Amino acid sequence: MSTSLEKQRARDGWLLSAPALVLLVFAAAGPLLIVATYAFLTPGDYSGVVWDFTLKAWFQVLFERDIFDDSISMADAHLSIFWRSIRLSLLTTILTFLFGLPTAWFIATRPAKQRAAWLFLITIPFWTNLLIRTFAIMEVIRYDGLLNKALLGIGLIETPLRIMYTDTAVLIGMTYVYLPLMVLPMFAAIDRLDIRLIEASYDLYATRLKVLTKIILPIVRPGIIAGSILVFVPSIGAYVTPRVLGGGKKMMVGNFIELQFGAGRNWPLGAALSLILLLIVSVALIFYVRVSTRSDSDG
Amino acid sequence: MIEISKVSKVFGSGDAAVAALKDVDATIQENEFFTLLGPSGCGKTTLLRLIAGFDHPTGGTIRLAGDDITYLPPNKRPVNTVFQNYALFPHMTVAGNIAFGLEMLGQSKTQIAETVDKMLDLVQMQALRNRYTTEISGGQQQRVALARALAPQPKVLLLDEPLSALDLKLRKEMQIELKRLQSETGITFVFVTHDQEEALTMSDRIAVMRDGHILQVGSPRDIYNHPVDRFVADFIGETNFLTARVAGKKVKLTSGDVIAAGDVSRHGEGAEVTVAVRPEQVRIGEAGAKGGIAATVNQTVYFGTDTHIHLKLGDGSDLVARLQSPPSGESGLSQGAAVSVQFTDGAVQVLES
């Protein structure tokens, strides 16, 4: 009796998890397998791939062959795109943290009734199309935009700042777009923070700075880590924001990959770049996990 | 040691203003185990938080060893707190928690290690020093909270209902433990509780509070045996209240019986007063005994060590007597039995009516 019941249970278990399995296979594993395969094929003449195994795409990621004398050199442009992506994503993460911590703290310390309203305000941008939000930021930072008008108005600058189509523009845009992703997990962590721990440390002679560094930050650390991952991962693969605010010149990996699948007509290179991006994100995630578990064990 | 003078605290403003403390005066002596006792909302925790520095009074001053500390922040006061639910730092070990205050004071590593070691011995937590505070039991957390607050050797230790989260047996153990720690360290303890038994067993002196006022300050014996009013008498232990009129140097109960009572000289002849007598001071004798008050047994309730006898006097007023249970457990007093009641000499207190 019991064994047939167990078998039944096992079968039910598979049946119940079937939707998730189907989703995993078709939405995650399948596409990833296709990308991984394409990275080792030869580009077709107009687009697509020819089923001809080669490592050329991987070679192209790092090196370029001179069309006249066939000499091989490092593909500096590719490396600088990767470097810019990593640098801008890290800076975005840091900036969203610096703006997000006080914001999350402010919301978490409001009376319970007001909190929902503040959280709603934070999430409002999510209801708006990313493209529209990015154009809105453009209105603010462009040559004759709001920011320049304001700065000129109060006499802080004499000539308008050229922010558009620079790394700074991309950074401002991404910080704005991804800020809620930092605020929400940090809010959740601060909300759970027992206010008496702060009183206890203050009672035990901690200065305000020590209360922050010794008590608040270590305890809300899981929220900071979650927020950092949520901001860093989409930042490094960002496409719309760098496209609109960085113009064609200040490309990030996302734009570069799109180029290969579009005008570049080099799908294998695009696929290889995607896999490298995946690798960077995975390394970042493993690093975060290491950092968070280490802090748990040495206190 | 601590002088609290004319301290008041109002929370909120305008129509929503709530006065938590109203012109409270108190002096706490050095090396004293001082207890603030009262029902919830009486202002005892507010007063403790003012001494700790978490809040500041709306009026009045608090002095510690002669210095005005009224508006000093908590980290500038030689006062440490044991919180109701301990508030241990979850990201630190037992030893890390105890060391925290010492580190913040900037003591040297060797000095800190030495003190932490001493504290771990004091609260018998040496074996668990490297555990995280989330991995130890409530009673152990309690000890760590104590050690953490005692480690910086404060002049005053504040304890905010620290035993309320423990089960009865552990609570009794910790009561003795706290008393031991207080006498070993010689630190002034200010203890907040709503548990009158806790207050009676541990305190040198008790301040009974109600509605933002201190009603009475005194030793446990003082408070128990000479409560100033009906509230104090009722809050501390169990008490029988009887209505009476002053008759010479005695009082005449509504049942018509005349009994000896405490000092009635404050009240005029014939004035209505309330007299209080503790159940354990009521003795039950055979009906018709000389000098006894006639009563009938209404109910007997067995409590193990004690048996409570609920009685009715001649005029129908209630009286409870507490007797030590005999070995058989049977008091021998059945419902409806006629008995006579006497009070121990000096046991009847006269309260304001």
XYZ file of C-alpha atoms in Angstrom:
652
model
C 0.000 0.000 0.000
C 2.561 2.497 1.150
C 4.849 1.954 -1.857
C 2.073 2.465 -4.377
C 1.079 5.575 -2.473
C 4.651 6.806 -2.665
C 4.749 6.121 -6.397
C 1.508 8.010 -6.793
C 2.970 10.884 -4.815
C 6.110 10.934 -6.963
C 3.993 10.940 -10.141
C 1.811 13.739 -8.782
C 4.952 15.650 -7.911
C 6.191 15.503 -11.489
C 2.769 16.420 -12.831
C 2.478 19.400 -10.511
C 5.912 20.703 -11.420
C 5.346 20.143 -15.169
C 4.396 23.785 -15.928
C 7.566 24.996 -14.250
C 9.665 22.408 -16.077
C 8.140 23.314 -19.436
C 8.817 26.963 -18.747
C 12.409 26.239 -17.722
C 13.095 24.173 -20.831
C 11.458 26.487 -23.355
C 12.183 29.871 -21.779
C 15.587 29.367 -20.175
C 17.509 26.236 -21.083
C 16.420 26.109 -24.776
C 17.294 29.673 -25.785
C 20.533 29.503 -23.800
C 21.489 26.323 -25.647
C 20.756 28.003 -28.997
C 22.915 31.007 -28.074
C 25.717 28.728 -26.887
C 25.570 26.764 -30.168
C 25.495 29.842 -32.424
C 28.646 31.178 -30.783
C 30.563 28.329 -32.399
C 29.114 28.676 -35.918
C 29.995 30.759 -38.984
C 28.022 33.945 -39.750
C 25.738 33.820 -42.773
C 26.171 36.369 -45.556
C 23.101 38.469 -44.797
C 22.260 37.298 -41.265
C 21.731 34.092 -39.385
C 24.314 31.354 -39.243
C 25.857 28.699 -41.452
C 26.223 25.331 -39.760
C 29.973 25.314 -39.944
C 31.848 24.858 -36.655
C 34.503 27.516 -35.903
C 36.043 29.422 -32.988
C 36.277 32.593 -35.058
C 33.637 34.461 -33.051
C 35.589 33.943 -29.816
C 38.747 35.086 -31.570
C 36.926 38.209 -32.723
C 35.893 39.103 -29.213
C 39.483 39.716 -28.171
C 41.503 40.196 -31.380
C 41.116 41.768 -34.797
C 42.879 40.881 -38.016
C 44.074 43.760 -40.174
C 42.388 43.515 -43.586
C 45.522 44.695 -45.429
C 48.472 42.880 -43.876
C 46.647 40.183 -41.865
C 48.478 41.268 -38.681
C 46.685 40.424 -35.434
C 46.088 42.983 -32.693
C 43.962 43.289 -29.560
C 40.397 44.439 -30.223
C 40.692 47.552 -28.031
C 37.239 48.812 -28.971
C 35.605 45.607 -27.717
C 37.553 45.670 -24.458
C 36.714 49.319 -23.837
C 33.019 48.542 -24.327
C 33.211 45.779 -21.741
C 35.204 47.972 -19.410
C 32.718 50.854 -19.799
C 29.808 48.483 -19.088
C 31.389 47.131 -15.924
C 32.488 50.564 -14.729
C 29.114 52.238 -15.388
C 27.201 49.358 -13.788
C 29.365 49.470 -10.661
C 29.004 53.244 -10.453
C 25.240 52.907 -10.949
C 25.127 50.374 -8.113
C 27.120 52.678 -5.820
C 25.045 55.754 -6.691
C 21.715 53.972 -6.271
C 23.003 52.752 -2.881
C 24.030 56.251 -1.766
C 20.671 57.733 -2.797
C 18.685 54.618 -1.930
C 19.807 54.124 1.689
C 18.500 57.463 3.000
C 15.363 57.056 0.879
C 14.690 53.544 2.204
C 15.451 54.717 5.744
C 13.069 57.644 5.364
C 10.232 55.406 4.165
C 10.844 52.705 6.786
C 10.699 55.241 9.601
C 7.415 56.851 8.496
C 4.244 55.953 10.431
C 2.756 52.709 9.084
C -0.129 54.543 7.417
C 2.117 56.791 5.302
C 4.542 54.069 4.230
C 2.303 52.614 1.523
C 1.966 56.045 -0.064
C 5.736 56.609 -0.120
C 6.358 53.142 -1.532
C 3.756 53.839 -4.192
C 5.591 57.014 -5.186
C 8.836 55.039 -5.474
C 7.213 52.440 -7.732
C 5.334 54.888 -9.973
C 8.173 55.004 -12.558
C 7.693 51.242 -13.004
C 4.268 51.954 -14.447
C 5.821 54.067 -17.174
C 7.526 52.747 -20.278
C 11.321 52.664 -19.933
C 11.783 54.518 -23.197
C 9.518 57.349 -22.074
C 11.307 57.593 -18.732
C 14.629 57.774 -20.529
C 13.404 60.533 -22.829
C 12.135 62.358 -19.756
C 15.628 62.267 -18.254
C 16.930 63.528 -21.599
C 14.615 66.549 -21.282
C 16.263 67.256 -17.939
C 19.917 66.922 -18.895
C 20.066 68.047 -22.527
C 21.922 71.243 -23.594
C 18.899 73.545 -23.149
C 17.171 71.233 -20.669
C 15.815 71.827 -17.174
C 19.078 71.145 -15.321
C 21.121 73.591 -17.368
C 18.393 76.241 -17.188
C 18.249 75.874 -13.423
C 22.020 75.983 -12.984
C 22.282 79.010 -15.295
C 19.356 80.594 -13.483
C 21.011 80.478 -10.074
C 24.321 81.499 -11.633
C 26.253 78.363 -10.737
C 27.497 77.947 -14.326
C 27.980 80.410 -17.163
C 27.744 78.096 -20.143
C 25.408 75.098 -20.293
C 26.924 71.699 -19.435
C 27.221 69.184 -22.251
C 25.961 66.038 -20.544
C 24.087 64.264 -23.342
C 25.946 61.515 -25.181
C 28.549 61.096 -22.432
C 29.130 58.362 -19.865
C 27.755 60.787 -17.275
C 24.445 60.932 -19.142
C 24.228 57.148 -19.199
C 25.120 57.015 -15.494
C 22.462 59.578 -14.545
C 19.872 57.733 -16.624
C 20.649 54.295 -15.203
C 20.783 55.578 -11.604
C 17.337 57.108 -12.097
C 15.887 54.037 -13.792
C 17.235 51.441 -11.348
C 16.905 53.372 -8.077
C 13.609 51.684 -7.061
C 15.267 48.273 -7.422
C 17.744 49.353 -4.727
C 15.235 51.101 -2.472
C 12.683 48.298 -2.202
C 14.895 45.473 -0.826
C 16.709 47.924 1.449
C 13.361 49.201 2.715
C 12.330 45.620 3.498
C 15.569 45.056 5.421
C 15.388 48.329 7.353
C 11.723 47.726 8.111
C 12.691 44.470 9.850
C 15.509 46.159 11.773
C 14.617 46.272 15.467
C 14.841 49.926 16.505
C 15.908 48.827 19.992
C 19.178 47.490 18.554
C 19.994 51.080 17.652
C 18.995 52.236 21.123
C 21.059 49.425 22.657
C 24.188 50.376 20.719
C 23.649 54.068 21.460
C 23.257 53.093 25.127
C 26.565 51.192 24.913
C 28.483 54.358 24.051
C 28.367 54.069 20.239
C 28.526 57.381 18.372
C 26.038 57.985 15.566
C 28.623 56.962 12.975
C 29.392 53.731 14.857
C 25.682 52.948 15.134
C 25.534 53.188 11.337
C 28.675 51.203 10.542
C 28.582 48.616 13.347
C 24.861 47.963 13.697
C 22.655 49.283 10.911
C 24.763 48.452 7.846
C 25.750 44.901 8.925
C 22.157 44.049 9.821
C 20.573 45.464 6.655
C 23.392 43.915 4.604
C 21.137 41.250 2.992
C 18.943 44.065 1.674
C 21.976 45.939 0.371
C 23.253 42.799 -1.361
C 19.852 42.033 -2.893
C 19.504 45.636 -4.075
C 23.024 45.643 -5.524
C 22.353 42.464 -7.503
C 19.007 43.789 -8.720
C 20.688 46.991 -9.937
C 24.001 45.602 -11.218
C 22.592 42.769 -13.323
C 20.185 44.814 -15.479
C 22.670 47.727 -15.564
C 25.409 45.704 -17.191
C 23.016 44.425 -19.837
C 21.230 47.773 -20.241
C 20.230 48.612 -23.789
C 17.657 51.399 -23.987
C 19.268 53.894 -21.589
C 22.791 53.866 -23.086
C 21.263 53.886 -26.585
C 19.177 57.012 -25.967
C 21.446 58.929 -23.580
C 24.835 57.690 -24.795
C 24.030 58.037 -28.472
C 25.864 55.766 -30.882
C 29.294 56.581 -29.513
C 29.062 55.523 -25.892
C 28.042 51.919 -26.395
C 27.568 49.361 -23.653
C 27.676 45.597 -24.108
C 23.922 45.444 -24.685
C 24.134 47.861 -27.609
C 27.167 46.103 -29.004
C 25.388 42.751 -28.944
C 22.361 44.282 -30.651
C 24.703 45.673 -33.310
C 26.018 42.183 -34.107
C 22.531 40.766 -34.546
C 21.450 43.817 -36.574
C 23.669 45.932 -38.791
C 26.804 43.899 -37.962
C 25.259 40.695 -39.343
C 27.553 38.641 -37.151
C 25.293 36.432 -35.028
C 28.073 34.183 -33.742
C 29.977 37.194 -32.369
C 26.754 38.482 -30.771
C 26.178 35.060 -29.228
C 29.754 34.892 -27.905
C 29.434 38.391 -26.423
C 26.158 37.380 -24.752
C 27.844 34.381 -23.155
C 30.696 36.547 -21.906
C 28.132 38.960 -20.418
C 26.461 35.985 -18.745
C 29.842 34.951 -17.364
C 30.509 38.427 -15.934
C 27.098 38.477 -14.255
C 27.634 34.969 -12.858
C 31.047 35.903 -11.458
C 29.523 39.017 -9.888
C 26.729 36.933 -8.342
C 29.157 34.362 -6.944
C 31.246 37.190 -5.524
C 28.182 38.698 -3.820
C 27.162 35.334 -2.397
C 30.690 34.776 -1.060
C 30.747 38.195 0.566
C 27.376 37.697 2.188
C 28.079 34.208 3.550
C 31.532 35.166 4.830
C 30.071 37.991 6.871
C 27.667 35.506 8.451
C 30.408 33.260 9.732
C 32.968 35.672 11.143
C 30.665 38.336 12.542
C 22.905 58.715 43.313
C 20.019 59.575 41.024
C 17.895 62.567 41.875
C 14.723 62.944 39.890
C 13.036 66.237 40.574
C 9.773 67.577 39.183
C 10.163 65.433 36.084
C 7.273 65.471 33.647
C 6.933 63.994 30.176
C 4.250 64.804 27.648
C 3.975 62.839 24.415
C 2.350 64.474 21.415
C 0.909 67.956 21.432
C -2.384 69.790 21.338
C -5.467 67.639 21.783
C -3.451 64.437 21.323
C -1.054 65.302 24.163
C -0.648 62.535 26.706
C 1.080 63.217 30.013
C 3.077 60.075 30.817
C 4.779 61.545 33.878
C 3.482 64.315 36.111
C 5.972 66.108 38.375
C 7.693 62.971 39.564
C 10.187 63.239 42.416
C 12.398 60.350 43.501
C 15.838 59.743 44.905
C 17.637 56.495 44.214
C 20.485 55.613 46.573
C 23.884 54.210 45.693
C 24.098 50.377 45.530
C 20.358 50.168 45.775
C 18.031 47.718 44.036
C 15.265 50.178 43.208
C 12.081 48.992 41.540
C 9.514 50.986 39.592
C 6.305 49.019 39.962
C 2.960 49.680 38.381
C 0.390 48.550 35.836
C 1.048 49.111 32.139
C 0.704 52.742 31.154
C 1.674 54.053 34.597
C 4.802 55.760 33.265
C 7.425 53.427 34.721
C 9.052 52.608 31.377
C 8.936 56.280 30.371
C 10.811 57.185 33.553
C 13.392 54.479 32.819
C 13.888 55.776 29.276
C 14.421 59.295 30.631
C 17.143 57.984 32.958
C 18.712 56.078 30.038
C 18.540 59.163 27.830
C 16.428 57.672 25.016
C 13.863 60.381 25.669
C 14.179 63.735 27.358
C 11.709 65.109 29.904
C 9.316 67.941 29.103
C 10.137 69.471 32.459
C 12.257 68.872 35.548
C 15.811 67.617 36.010
C 17.599 64.307 36.447
C 20.901 64.287 38.286
C 23.377 61.433 38.450
C 26.004 61.623 41.198
C 25.392 65.358 41.367
C 25.733 66.016 37.604
C 22.783 67.225 35.573
C 22.233 64.549 32.914
C 18.716 65.608 31.877
C 19.592 66.276 28.236
C 22.713 64.141 27.838
C 22.511 61.563 24.993
C 22.591 57.859 26.030
C 26.189 57.340 24.845
C 27.401 60.075 27.211
C 25.829 58.575 30.349
C 27.482 56.004 32.625
C 24.172 54.148 32.548
C 23.419 50.888 30.703
C 20.157 49.193 29.933
C 18.899 45.616 29.823
C 16.032 45.691 27.352
C 12.755 43.861 27.670
C 13.486 41.547 24.764
C 17.241 41.875 25.298
C 17.969 43.627 21.958
C 21.105 41.532 21.450
C 23.018 42.212 18.248
C 22.119 39.287 15.952
C 25.241 39.655 13.802
C 27.614 39.210 16.722
C 28.588 36.330 18.969
C 27.929 36.194 22.687
C 31.451 37.490 23.364
C 31.079 40.094 20.600
C 27.938 41.464 22.215
C 29.609 41.747 25.604
C 32.672 43.415 24.088
C 30.665 46.003 22.125
C 30.342 48.679 24.808
C 34.008 48.300 25.763
C 35.086 48.691 22.129
C 32.962 51.805 21.801
C 34.684 53.208 24.898
C 37.986 52.674 23.097
C 39.495 50.235 25.576
C 42.554 48.204 24.607
C 42.147 44.703 23.168
C 43.739 43.007 26.188
C 41.595 44.992 28.577
C 38.457 44.100 26.611
C 39.389 40.395 26.477
C 39.926 40.388 30.227
C 36.605 42.070 31.029
C 34.664 39.880 28.583
C 36.182 36.813 30.223
C 35.205 38.053 33.664
C 31.668 38.825 32.526
C 31.254 35.414 30.872
C 32.231 33.820 34.187
C 29.912 36.100 36.112
C 26.850 35.043 34.105
C 28.109 31.468 33.518
C 28.133 31.723 29.743
C 31.800 30.853 29.152
C 30.898 27.662 27.235
C 28.734 29.524 24.714
C 30.997 32.517 24.129
C 31.386 31.915 20.388
C 27.743 31.174 19.659
C 25.571 33.654 17.841
C 22.896 35.193 20.009
C 20.198 33.778 17.749
C 21.420 30.262 18.573
C 20.938 30.386 22.345
C 17.847 30.054 24.550
C 15.839 32.895 26.059
C 17.353 32.444 29.501
C 20.853 32.459 28.011
C 20.061 35.566 25.983
C 18.962 37.162 29.218
C 22.353 36.447 30.776
C 24.192 37.828 27.774
C 22.087 41.000 27.879
C 23.008 41.390 31.552
C 26.699 40.781 30.926
C 26.705 43.199 27.999
C 25.164 45.954 30.097
C 27.386 45.273 33.125
C 30.674 45.003 31.198
C 31.321 48.770 30.895
C 30.818 48.988 34.696
C 28.060 51.578 34.583
C 27.143 53.571 37.677
C 23.544 52.540 37.160
C 22.004 49.513 35.466
C 18.492 49.928 34.104
C 16.348 46.836 33.628
C 13.133 47.088 31.622
C 10.949 44.098 32.569
C 13.844 41.777 31.733
C 12.203 38.653 33.135
C 8.790 38.951 31.501
C 9.706 36.756 28.521
C 10.930 33.855 30.672
C 8.873 30.961 31.963
C 7.997 30.836 35.641
C 10.787 28.541 36.820
C 13.502 30.392 34.929
C 12.079 33.674 36.161
C 12.465 32.567 39.785
C 16.052 31.520 39.114
C 16.863 34.820 37.436
C 15.328 36.783 40.314
C 17.888 35.239 42.654
C 20.604 35.607 40.028
C 19.872 39.311 39.547
C 19.976 39.937 43.271
C 23.330 38.119 43.437
C 24.757 40.147 40.537
C 23.621 43.369 42.129
C 25.308 42.642 45.444
C 28.466 41.268 43.763
C 28.932 44.238 41.453
C 27.711 46.918 43.842
C 26.017 48.707 40.935
C 22.768 50.586 41.451
C 19.926 48.690 39.761
C 16.762 50.411 38.597
C 14.273 47.707 37.766
C 10.945 48.151 36.002
C 8.202 45.569 36.433
C 4.467 45.126 36.676
C 4.931 41.930 38.675
C 4.459 42.719 42.366
C 5.996 39.435 43.479
C 9.163 40.155 41.485
C 9.303 43.597 43.060
C 8.847 42.251 46.581
C 11.473 39.501 46.341
C 14.288 41.527 44.776
C 14.010 45.183 45.719
C 15.620 47.205 48.444
C 12.977 49.832 47.792
C 9.923 49.966 45.576
C 8.216 52.958 43.994
C 4.604 52.166 43.177
C 3.405 54.176 40.185
C 0.042 54.963 38.694
C -1.053 57.421 35.996
C 2.305 59.186 35.840
C 2.610 59.625 39.609
C 4.658 57.849 42.249
C 2.146 56.897 44.935
C 4.471 55.405 47.505
C 8.165 54.667 47.942
C 9.344 52.225 50.550
C 10.887 48.892 51.376
C 8.943 45.806 50.293
C 7.830 45.260 53.898
C 6.728 48.878 54.212
C 4.721 48.797 51.037
C 3.159 45.448 51.770
C 2.295 46.113 55.388
C 1.580 49.839 55.287
C 0.154 50.710 51.876
C -0.800 54.382 51.650
C -3.979 53.846 49.727
C -6.404 51.376 48.319
C -4.623 51.186 44.940
C -1.271 50.266 46.463
C -2.844 47.782 48.853
C -4.732 46.174 45.996
C -1.824 46.154 43.543
C 0.664 44.610 45.971
C -0.545 41.197 46.996
C -4.112 40.274 47.791
C -6.121 42.289 50.254
C -9.533 42.311 51.860
C -11.173 45.725 51.939
C -13.896 46.380 54.479
C -15.902 49.548 55.015
C -15.983 50.853 58.568
C -16.620 53.927 60.724
C -14.234 55.281 63.300
C -15.405 54.416 66.814
C -13.051 55.819 69.428
C -9.647 54.208 68.870
C -11.232 51.309 67.061
C -13.399 50.940 63.966
C -16.899 49.580 63.597
C -17.439 47.411 60.528
C -20.685 47.578 58.585
C -21.390 44.147 60.006
C -21.548 45.820 63.438
C -18.372 44.232 64.785
C -15.865 46.558 66.444
C -12.211 45.730 65.794
C -8.797 47.193 66.586
C -7.234 48.930 63.597
C -4.154 50.988 62.805
C -3.903 54.694 63.425
C -7.359 56.285 63.211
C -6.347 59.589 64.778
C -6.320 61.303 61.343
C -10.025 60.635 61.018
C -12.811 62.162 63.068
C -15.167 60.109 65.180
C -17.749 58.404 62.969
C -15.838 59.114 59.708
C -16.181 56.444 57.048
C -12.910 54.656 56.300
C -11.726 51.605 54.411
C -9.737 49.064 56.337
C -7.471 46.560 54.669
C -6.354 43.206 55.946
C -4.201 40.618 54.172
C -5.780 37.143 53.759
C -2.886 35.471 55.601
C -3.620 37.654 58.657
C -7.140 36.274 58.938
C -7.540 33.439 61.417
C -10.545 31.170 61.500
C -11.836 29.740 64.769
C -14.876 27.874 66.008
C -18.167 29.702 65.838
C -18.887 31.877 68.876
C -15.240 32.260 69.931
C -14.682 35.293 72.171
C -13.800 38.495 70.281
C -14.417 36.817 66.931
C -16.507 38.049 64.025
C -19.269 35.707 62.955
C -18.927 34.457 59.380
C -20.017 31.625 57.163
C -17.876 29.657 54.738
C -18.880 30.356 51.150
C -16.224 28.469 49.205
C -12.812 26.903 49.684
C -10.183 27.028 46.941
C -7.154 24.753 47.120
C -3.841 26.250 45.886
C -1.406 23.536 46.925
C 0.580 25.127 49.737
C -2.372 27.358 50.663
C -6.091 27.071 50.816
C -8.224 30.173 50.328
C -11.399 30.309 52.367
C -14.009 32.695 50.979
C -16.193 33.933 53.807
C -19.325 36.036 54.180
C -19.665 38.322 57.181
C -22.964 39.079 58.897
C -23.802 41.968 56.554
C -22.896 39.983 53.455
C -19.465 41.568 52.878
C -16.777 39.268 51.514
C -13.610 38.240 53.285
C -10.881 35.880 52.122
C -8.651 33.980 54.541
C -5.507 32.200 53.439
C -4.585 29.144 55.456
C -1.662 26.856 55.088
C -2.988 23.593 53.686
C -2.844 20.703 56.172
C -1.055 17.479 55.109
C -4.352 15.911 54.118
C -5.157 18.879 51.882
C -8.609 19.074 53.496
C -9.281 22.296 55.375
C -12.241 20.706 57.152
C -14.364 23.744 56.406
C -17.378 22.828 54.339
C -19.605 25.283 52.549
C -22.128 26.945 54.819
C -20.204 26.157 58.000
C -20.487 28.853 60.679
C -17.120 30.069 61.963
C -15.633 33.036 63.751
C -12.909 35.213 62.320
C -10.078 37.104 64.011
C -7.340 39.344 62.674
C -3.718 39.203 63.793
C -2.726 42.106 66.035
C -1.633 45.120 64.017
C -2.727 43.566 60.733
C -5.657 45.857 60.054
C -4.655 48.992 58.133
C -6.778 52.098 57.881
C -6.853 53.672 54.416
C -8.414 56.860 53.118
C -11.965 56.021 52.210
